[in-house]
PDB file of C-alpha atoms in Angstrom:
ATOM      1  CA  MET A   1     -55.963 -71.994 -52.944  1.00 50.00           C
ATOM      2  CA  GLU A   2     -53.381 -74.836 -52.865  1.00 53.00           C
ATOM      3  CA  ILE A   3     -51.036 -73.289 -50.384  1.00 54.00           C
ATOM      4  CA  PHE A   4     -53.641 -73.131 -48.113  1.00 56.00           C
ATOM      5  CA  LYS A   5     -55.137 -76.192 -48.216  1.00 63.00           C
ATOM      6  CA  GLY A   6     -53.883 -77.718 -45.135  1.00 63.00           C
ATOM      7  CA  ILE A   7     -55.261 -74.609 -42.914  1.00 71.00           C
ATOM      8  CA  ASP A   8     -57.966 -74.860 -40.748  1.00 74.00           C
ATOM      9  CA  PRO A   9     -61.507 -73.495 -42.686  1.00 73.00           C
ATOM     10  CA  GLY A  10     -62.477 -71.003 -39.776  1.00 75.00           C
ATOM     11  CA  LEU A  11     -58.561 -69.737 -39.781  1.00 80.00           C
ATOM     12  CA  MET A  12     -58.857 -69.424 -43.494  1.00 81.00           C
ATOM     13  CA  GLU A  13     -61.904 -67.548 -43.235  1.00 79.00           C
ATOM     14  CA  TRP A  14     -61.360 -64.598 -40.458  1.00 84.00           C
ATOM     15  CA  VAL A  15     -57.427 -64.349 -40.216  1.00 88.00           C
ATOM     16  CA  VAL A  16     -55.680 -65.685 -43.585  1.00 88.00           C
ATOM     17  CA  ILE A  17     -58.155 -63.911 -46.193  1.00 89.00           C
ATOM     18  CA  PRO A  18     -58.491 -60.866 -44.122  1.00 91.00           C
ATOM     19  CA  LEU A  19     -54.865 -60.325 -43.981  1.00 93.00           C
ATOM     20  CA  LEU A  20     -54.330 -61.242 -47.352  1.00 92.00           C
ATOM     21  CA  ILE A  21     -56.731 -58.344 -48.153  1.00 93.00           C
ATOM     22  CA  PHE A  22     -55.265 -55.896 -45.749  1.00 95.00           C
ATOM     23  CA  LEU A  23     -51.624 -56.515 -47.359  1.00 95.00           C
ATOM     24  CA  ALA A  24     -52.896 -56.378 -51.006  1.00 94.00           C
ATOM     25  CA  ARG A  25     -54.767 -53.253 -50.188  1.00 94.00           C
ATOM     26  CA  ILE A  26     -51.615 -51.715 -48.779  1.00 96.00           C
ATOM     27  CA  ILE A  27     -49.802 -52.135 -51.694  1.00 96.00           C
ATOM     28  CA  ASP A  28     -51.998 -51.559 -54.622  1.00 94.00           C
ATOM     29  CA  VAL A  29     -52.996 -47.802 -52.816  1.00 95.00           C
ATOM     30  CA  THR A  30     -49.219 -47.395 -51.859  1.00 95.00           C
ATOM     31  CA  LEU A  31     -48.377 -47.530 -55.408  1.00 95.00           C
ATOM     32  CA  GLY A  32     -51.780 -45.490 -56.517  1.00 94.00           C
ATOM     33  CA  THR A  33     -50.273 -43.038 -54.433  1.00 91.00           C
ATOM     34  CA  LEU A  34     -46.672 -43.158 -56.113  1.00 91.00           C
ATOM     35  CA  ARG A  35     -48.455 -43.095 -59.470  1.00 93.00           C
ATOM     36  CA  ILE A  36     -50.488 -40.080 -58.575  1.00 91.00           C
ATOM     37  CA  VAL A  37     -47.206 -38.213 -57.583  1.00 86.00           C
ATOM     38  CA  PHE A  38     -45.432 -39.647 -60.702  1.00 87.00           C
ATOM     39  CA  ILE A  39     -48.064 -38.253 -63.120  1.00 88.00           C
ATOM     40  CA  SER A  40     -48.072 -34.921 -61.569  1.00 83.00           C
ATOM     41  CA  LYS A  41     -44.404 -34.961 -62.254  1.00 79.00           C
ATOM     42  CA  GLY A  42     -45.358 -35.773 -66.089  1.00 79.00           C
ATOM     43  CA  ASP A  43     -43.555 -39.075 -65.937  1.00 81.00           C
ATOM     44  CA  LYS A  44     -44.303 -40.762 -68.749  1.00 84.00           C
ATOM     45  CA  MET A  45     -42.750 -44.475 -68.502  1.00 90.00           C
ATOM     46  CA  ILE A  46     -42.838 -45.284 -64.247  1.00 91.00           C
ATOM     47  CA  ALA A  47     -46.841 -44.137 -64.040  1.00 92.00           C
ATOM     48  CA  PRO A  48     -48.002 -46.374 -66.043  1.00 93.00           C
ATOM     49  CA  MET A  49     -46.031 -49.354 -64.666  1.00 94.00           C
ATOM     50  CA  LEU A  50     -47.255 -48.496 -61.183  1.00 93.00           C
ATOM     51  CA  GLY A  51     -50.910 -48.368 -62.578  1.00 94.00           C
ATOM     52  CA  PHE A  52     -50.823 -51.878 -63.869  1.00 95.00           C
ATOM     53  CA  LEU A  53     -49.417 -53.396 -61.071  1.00 95.00           C
ATOM     54  CA  GLU A  54     -52.035 -51.271 -58.721  1.00 94.00           C
ATOM     55  CA  VAL A  55     -54.997 -52.668 -60.893  1.00 94.00           C
ATOM     56  CA  LEU A  56     -53.830 -56.158 -60.833  1.00 94.00           C
ATOM     57  CA  ILE A  57     -53.346 -55.983 -57.043  1.00 94.00           C
ATOM     58  CA  TRP A  58     -56.600 -54.306 -56.638  1.00 93.00           C
ATOM     59  CA  LEU A  59     -58.256 -57.479 -58.615  1.00 93.00           C
ATOM     60  CA  VAL A  60     -57.116 -59.811 -56.577  1.00 89.00           C
ATOM     61  CA  ALA A  61     -58.289 -58.373 -53.408  1.00 90.00           C
ATOM     62  CA  ILE A  62     -61.591 -56.905 -54.514  1.00 90.00           C
ATOM     63  CA  THR A  63     -61.869 -60.664 -55.450  1.00 89.00           C
ATOM     64  CA  GLN A  64     -61.448 -62.197 -52.025  1.00 86.00           C
ATOM     65  CA  VAL A  65     -63.553 -59.715 -50.545  1.00 86.00           C
ATOM     66  CA  MET A  66     -66.715 -60.521 -53.708  1.00 88.00           C
ATOM     67  CA  GLN A  67     -65.888 -64.337 -52.311  1.00 87.00           C
ATOM     68  CA  ASN A  68     -65.951 -63.464 -48.825  1.00 80.00           C
ATOM     69  CA  LEU A  69     -69.253 -60.989 -48.582  1.00 81.00           C
ATOM     70  CA  SER A  70     -70.648 -62.540 -45.380  1.00 85.00           C
ATOM     71  CA  ASN A  71     -67.266 -62.071 -43.416  1.00 86.00           C
ATOM     72  CA  ALA A  72     -67.291 -58.500 -41.986  1.00 89.00           C
ATOM     73  CA  VAL A  73     -63.497 -58.972 -40.944  1.00 91.00           C
ATOM     74  CA  SER A  74     -62.591 -58.700 -44.872  1.00 90.00           C
ATOM     75  CA  TYR A  75     -64.598 -55.617 -44.815  1.00 91.00           C
ATOM     76  CA  LEU A  76     -62.544 -54.124 -42.161  1.00 94.00           C
ATOM     77  CA  ALA A  77     -59.259 -55.284 -43.649  1.00 93.00           C
ATOM     78  CA  TRP A  78     -60.168 -53.780 -46.964  1.00 93.00           C
ATOM     79  CA  ALA A  79     -60.660 -50.409 -45.304  1.00 95.00           C
ATOM     80  CA  ALA A  80     -57.837 -50.806 -43.043  1.00 96.00           C
ATOM     81  CA  GLY A  81     -55.704 -51.733 -45.776  1.00 95.00           C
ATOM     82  CA  PHE A  82     -56.570 -48.643 -47.750  1.00 95.00           C
ATOM     83  CA  ALA A  83     -55.822 -46.248 -44.745  1.00 96.00           C
ATOM     84  CA  THR A  84     -52.228 -47.663 -44.059  1.00 96.00           C
ATOM     85  CA  GLY A  85     -51.594 -47.729 -48.023  1.00 95.00           C
ATOM     86  CA  ASN A  86     -52.369 -43.816 -48.241  1.00 94.00           C
ATOM     87  CA  PHE A  87     -50.050 -43.282 -45.116  1.00 95.00           C
ATOM     88  CA  LEU A  88     -47.148 -45.599 -46.336  1.00 95.00           C
ATOM     89  CA  GLY A  89     -47.656 -43.970 -49.844  1.00 92.00           C
ATOM     90  CA  LEU A  90     -46.872 -40.511 -48.735  1.00 90.00           C
ATOM     91  CA  ARG A  91     -44.139 -41.373 -46.289  1.00 92.00           C
ATOM     92  CA  ILE A  92     -42.413 -43.363 -49.213  1.00 91.00           C
ATOM     93  CA  GLU A  93     -43.078 -40.367 -51.707  1.00 86.00           C
ATOM     94  CA  GLN A  94     -41.650 -37.990 -48.722  1.00 84.00           C
ATOM     95  CA  LYS A  95     -38.478 -39.987 -48.481  1.00 86.00           C
ATOM     96  CA  LEU A  96     -38.048 -40.117 -52.395  1.00 83.00           C
ATOM     97  CA  ALA A  97     -38.752 -36.459 -52.327  1.00 80.00           C
ATOM     98  CA  LEU A  98     -38.596 -36.113 -55.836  1.00 81.00           C
ATOM     99  CA  GLY A  99     -39.219 -32.971 -58.326  1.00 81.00           C
ATOM    100  CA  GLN A 100     -38.394 -29.350 -57.721  1.00 86.00           C
ATOM    101  CA  MET A 101     -39.459 -26.508 -55.945  1.00 89.00           C
ATOM    102  CA  VAL A 102     -39.578 -22.511 -56.166  1.00 92.00           C
ATOM    103  CA  VAL A 103     -39.089 -20.486 -53.334  1.00 95.00           C
ATOM    104  CA  ARG A 104     -39.977 -17.117 -52.873  1.00 95.00           C
ATOM    105  CA  VAL A 105     -38.673 -15.096 -49.904  1.00 95.00           C
ATOM    106  CA  ILE A 106     -39.609 -11.789 -49.139  1.00 93.00           C
ATOM    107  CA  THR A 107     -37.425  -9.854 -46.492  1.00 90.00           C
ATOM    108  CA  ALA A 108     -38.428  -6.133 -45.428  1.00 82.00           C
ATOM    109  CA  ASP A 109     -34.849  -6.627 -43.709  1.00 74.00           C
ATOM    110  CA  ALA A 110     -31.553  -6.266 -45.226  1.00 74.00           C
ATOM    111  CA  ALA A 111     -31.305  -9.339 -46.760  1.00 82.00           C
ATOM    112  CA  GLN A 112     -27.188  -9.367 -48.157  1.00 87.00           C
ATOM    113  CA  GLN A 113     -26.346 -12.173 -44.970  1.00 89.00           C
ATOM    114  CA  LEU A 114     -29.024 -14.067 -46.238  1.00 92.00           C
ATOM    115  CA  ILE A 115     -28.345 -13.829 -49.910  1.00 91.00           C
ATOM    116  CA  ASP A 116     -24.664 -14.388 -49.420  1.00 92.00           C
ATOM    117  CA  LYS A 117     -25.058 -17.296 -47.373  1.00 93.00           C
ATOM    118  CA  LEU A 118     -27.474 -19.097 -50.175  1.00 93.00           C
ATOM    119  CA  ILE A 119     -24.842 -18.017 -52.974  1.00 92.00           C
ATOM    120  CA  GLU A 120     -22.150 -20.000 -51.027  1.00 93.00           C
ATOM    121  CA  HIS A 121     -23.883 -22.863 -50.499  1.00 92.00           C
ATOM    122  CA  GLY A 122     -24.409 -22.964 -54.753  1.00 91.00           C
ATOM    123  CA  TYR A 123     -27.751 -21.705 -54.816  1.00 93.00           C
ATOM    124  CA  ARG A 124     -29.014 -19.638 -57.808  1.00 91.00           C
ATOM    125  CA  LEU A 125     -31.168 -17.073 -56.926  1.00 92.00           C
ATOM    126  CA  THR A 126     -33.114 -13.998 -59.060  1.00 91.00           C
ATOM    127  CA  ILE A 127     -33.209 -10.931 -56.371  1.00 91.00           C
ATOM    128  CA  VAL A 128     -35.877  -8.175 -57.095  1.00 91.00           C
ATOM    129  CA  ASP A 129     -36.310  -5.064 -55.078  1.00 89.00           C
ATOM    130  CA  ALA A 130     -39.799  -4.565 -54.757  1.00 88.00           C
ATOM    131  CA  HIS A 131     -42.408  -2.356 -52.221  1.00 87.00           C
ATOM    132  CA  GLY A 132     -44.596  -3.960 -49.779  1.00 82.00           C
ATOM    133  CA  THR A 133     -47.132  -2.245 -47.492  1.00 82.00           C
ATOM    134  CA  ARG A 134     -44.637  -1.416 -45.266  1.00 79.00           C
ATOM    135  CA  GLY A 135     -42.114  -0.065 -47.734  1.00 84.00           C
ATOM    136  CA  LYS A 136     -39.247  -1.603 -49.727  1.00 87.00           C
ATOM    137  CA  VAL A 137     -38.190  -5.208 -49.470  1.00 89.00           C
ATOM    138  CA  ASP A 138     -36.297  -7.748 -51.308  1.00 89.00           C
ATOM    139  CA  LEU A 139     -38.057 -10.588 -53.252  1.00 93.00           C
ATOM    140  CA  ILE A 140     -35.858 -13.716 -54.072  1.00 94.00           C
ATOM    141  CA  PHE A 141     -37.085 -16.525 -55.969  1.00 94.00           C
ATOM    142  CA  MET A 142     -35.111 -19.437 -56.439  1.00 93.00           C
ATOM    143  CA  ILE A 143     -35.491 -23.252 -57.786  1.00 91.00           C
ATOM    144  CA  VAL A 144     -34.077 -26.220 -55.695  1.00 92.00           C
ATOM    145  CA  LYS A 145     -34.436 -29.710 -55.701  1.00 89.00           C
ATOM    146  CA  ARG A 146     -36.947 -31.063 -52.856  1.00 88.00           C
ATOM    147  CA  LYS A 147     -34.213 -32.809 -51.352  1.00 88.00           C
ATOM    148  CA  LYS A 148     -32.339 -29.729 -50.606  1.00 91.00           C
ATOM    149  CA  LEU A 149     -35.426 -27.808 -49.394  1.00 92.00           C
ATOM    150  CA  GLN A 150     -35.357 -28.457 -45.870  1.00 92.00           C
ATOM    151  CA  HIS A 151     -31.277 -26.988 -46.062  1.00 94.00           C
ATOM    152  CA  VAL A 152     -32.810 -23.713 -47.847  1.00 94.00           C
ATOM    153  CA  ILE A 153     -35.436 -23.345 -45.256  1.00 94.00           C
ATOM    154  CA  ASP A 154     -32.925 -23.746 -42.375  1.00 95.00           C
ATOM    155  CA  ILE A 155     -30.599 -20.760 -44.180  1.00 94.00           C
ATOM    156  CA  ILE A 156     -33.596 -18.609 -43.809  1.00 94.00           C
ATOM    157  CA  ARG A 157     -34.445 -19.145 -40.634  1.00 93.00           C
ATOM    158  CA  ASN A 158     -30.903 -18.777 -39.124  1.00 93.00           C
ATOM    159  CA  TYR A 159     -30.038 -15.549 -41.113  1.00 90.00           C
ATOM    160  CA  ASN A 160     -33.163 -13.893 -41.758  1.00 90.00           C
ATOM    161  CA  PRO A 161     -35.867 -15.291 -39.134  1.00 89.00           C
ATOM    162  CA  GLN A 162     -38.457 -12.283 -39.948  1.00 88.00           C
ATOM    163  CA  ALA A 163     -38.291 -13.361 -43.784  1.00 91.00           C
ATOM    164  CA  PHE A 164     -41.748 -14.306 -45.090  1.00 92.00           C
ATOM    165  CA  TYR A 165     -41.373 -17.266 -47.546  1.00 94.00           C
ATOM    166  CA  SER A 166     -43.361 -19.397 -49.775  1.00 94.00           C
ATOM    167  CA  ILE A 167     -43.131 -22.811 -51.497  1.00 94.00           C
ATOM    168  CA  GLU A 168     -44.799 -24.012 -54.316  1.00 91.00           C
ATOM    169  CA  ASP A 169     -43.955 -27.610 -56.586  1.00 85.00           C
ATOM    170  CA  VAL A 170     -42.677 -27.261 -60.065  1.00 82.00           C
ATOM    171  CA  ARG A 171     -43.626 -29.583 -62.854  1.00 72.00           C
ATOM    172  CA  SER A 172     -40.759 -29.106 -65.074  1.00 70.00           C
ATOM    173  CA  VAL A 173     -37.564 -26.372 -65.106  1.00 72.00           C
ATOM    174  CA  SER A 174     -35.442 -26.163 -68.367  1.00 71.00           C
ATOM    175  CA  ASP A 175     -31.786 -27.225 -67.876  1.00 62.00           C
ATOM    176  CA  TYR A 176     -28.807 -25.677 -66.985  1.00 47.00           C
ATOM    177  CA  VAL A 177     -25.354 -25.630 -65.731  1.00 47.00           C
ATOM    178  CA  GLU A 178     -24.394 -25.940 -62.312  1.00 48.00           C
ATOM    179  CA  PRO A 179     -22.511 -22.994 -60.711  1.00 46.00           C
ATOM    180  CA  LYS A 180     -18.698 -24.114 -60.745  1.00 48.00           C
ATOM    181  CA  ASN A 181     -17.099 -24.971 -56.955  1.00 47.00           C
ATOM    182  CA  GLU A 182     -14.295 -22.215 -56.180  1.00 42.00           C
ATOM    183  CA  SER A 183     -12.368 -25.228 -56.008  1.00 44.00           C
ATOM    184  CA  ASP A 184     -12.594 -25.808 -59.996  1.00 47.00           C
ATOM    185  CA  PHE A 185      -9.183 -25.509 -61.908  1.00 44.00           C
ATOM    186  CA  LYS A 186     -10.564 -23.826 -64.696  1.00 48.00           C
ATOM    187  CA  SER A 187     -11.752 -20.917 -62.306  1.00 48.00           C
ATOM    188  CA  ARG A 188      -8.393 -20.813 -60.062  1.00 46.00           C
ATOM    189  CA  LEU A 189      -6.495 -20.321 -63.142  1.00 43.00           C
ATOM    190  CA  THR A 190      -8.522 -17.567 -64.696  1.00 48.00           C
ATOM    191  CA  ARG A 191      -7.922 -15.764 -61.291  1.00 47.00           C
ATOM    192  CA  LEU A 192      -4.590 -16.294 -61.487  1.00 46.00           C
ATOM    193  CA  PHE A 193      -3.992 -15.436 -64.807  1.00 47.00           C
ATOM    194  CA  PRO A 194      -6.738 -13.130 -66.249  1.00 52.00           C
ATOM    195  CA  LEU A 195      -7.432 -13.287 -69.625  1.00 50.00           C
ATOM    196  CA  ARG A 196      -6.489  -9.341 -71.486  1.00 50.00           C
ATOM    197  CA  LYS A 197      -8.459  -8.852 -74.677  1.00 48.00           C
ATOM    198  CA  GLY A 198      -5.897  -7.687 -77.356  1.00 47.00           C
ATOM    199  CA  LYS A 199      -5.703  -4.045 -78.706  1.00 42.00           C
TER     200      LYS A 199
END
């Protein structure tokens, strides 16, 4: 490569090429991890683009390895880049917090305070009266954006720490209108001047 023309051949073989392989593997595995995430979310645009870049970079990396089969450092750089790329891809995916989750809460205690708090924060709930092995329980279902999941868990732990909850990934949900805030002008007018049906 022209850009590495003046570099010492030994340095090139044992440092520069392994470093390039390491960086290329980090990038392509990170892109691969994100591609799988977008496929699981049903994204038809971003996933193919990430796949194109992933394979292109992989080809560059594997070409360098095949040209340096006698160099053990290249193998180590390949493996280290793969491991680092997996870690980095998962960290980026966690930061992006894409998609929605279904949260199920089962509580044997009086759940009204927890329900009121969740509604107060704008979460939409479905509450079902159910029976468990120890008697009556409340079963609460909700769909929340993944970015808000930790907030929901904090509310559950603060207002009903004995509650059992489970969380699952949701591929898609139907569109719905967000609940209006109490400060909404129209809702305030409706409370002040309730509509009366004519006789």
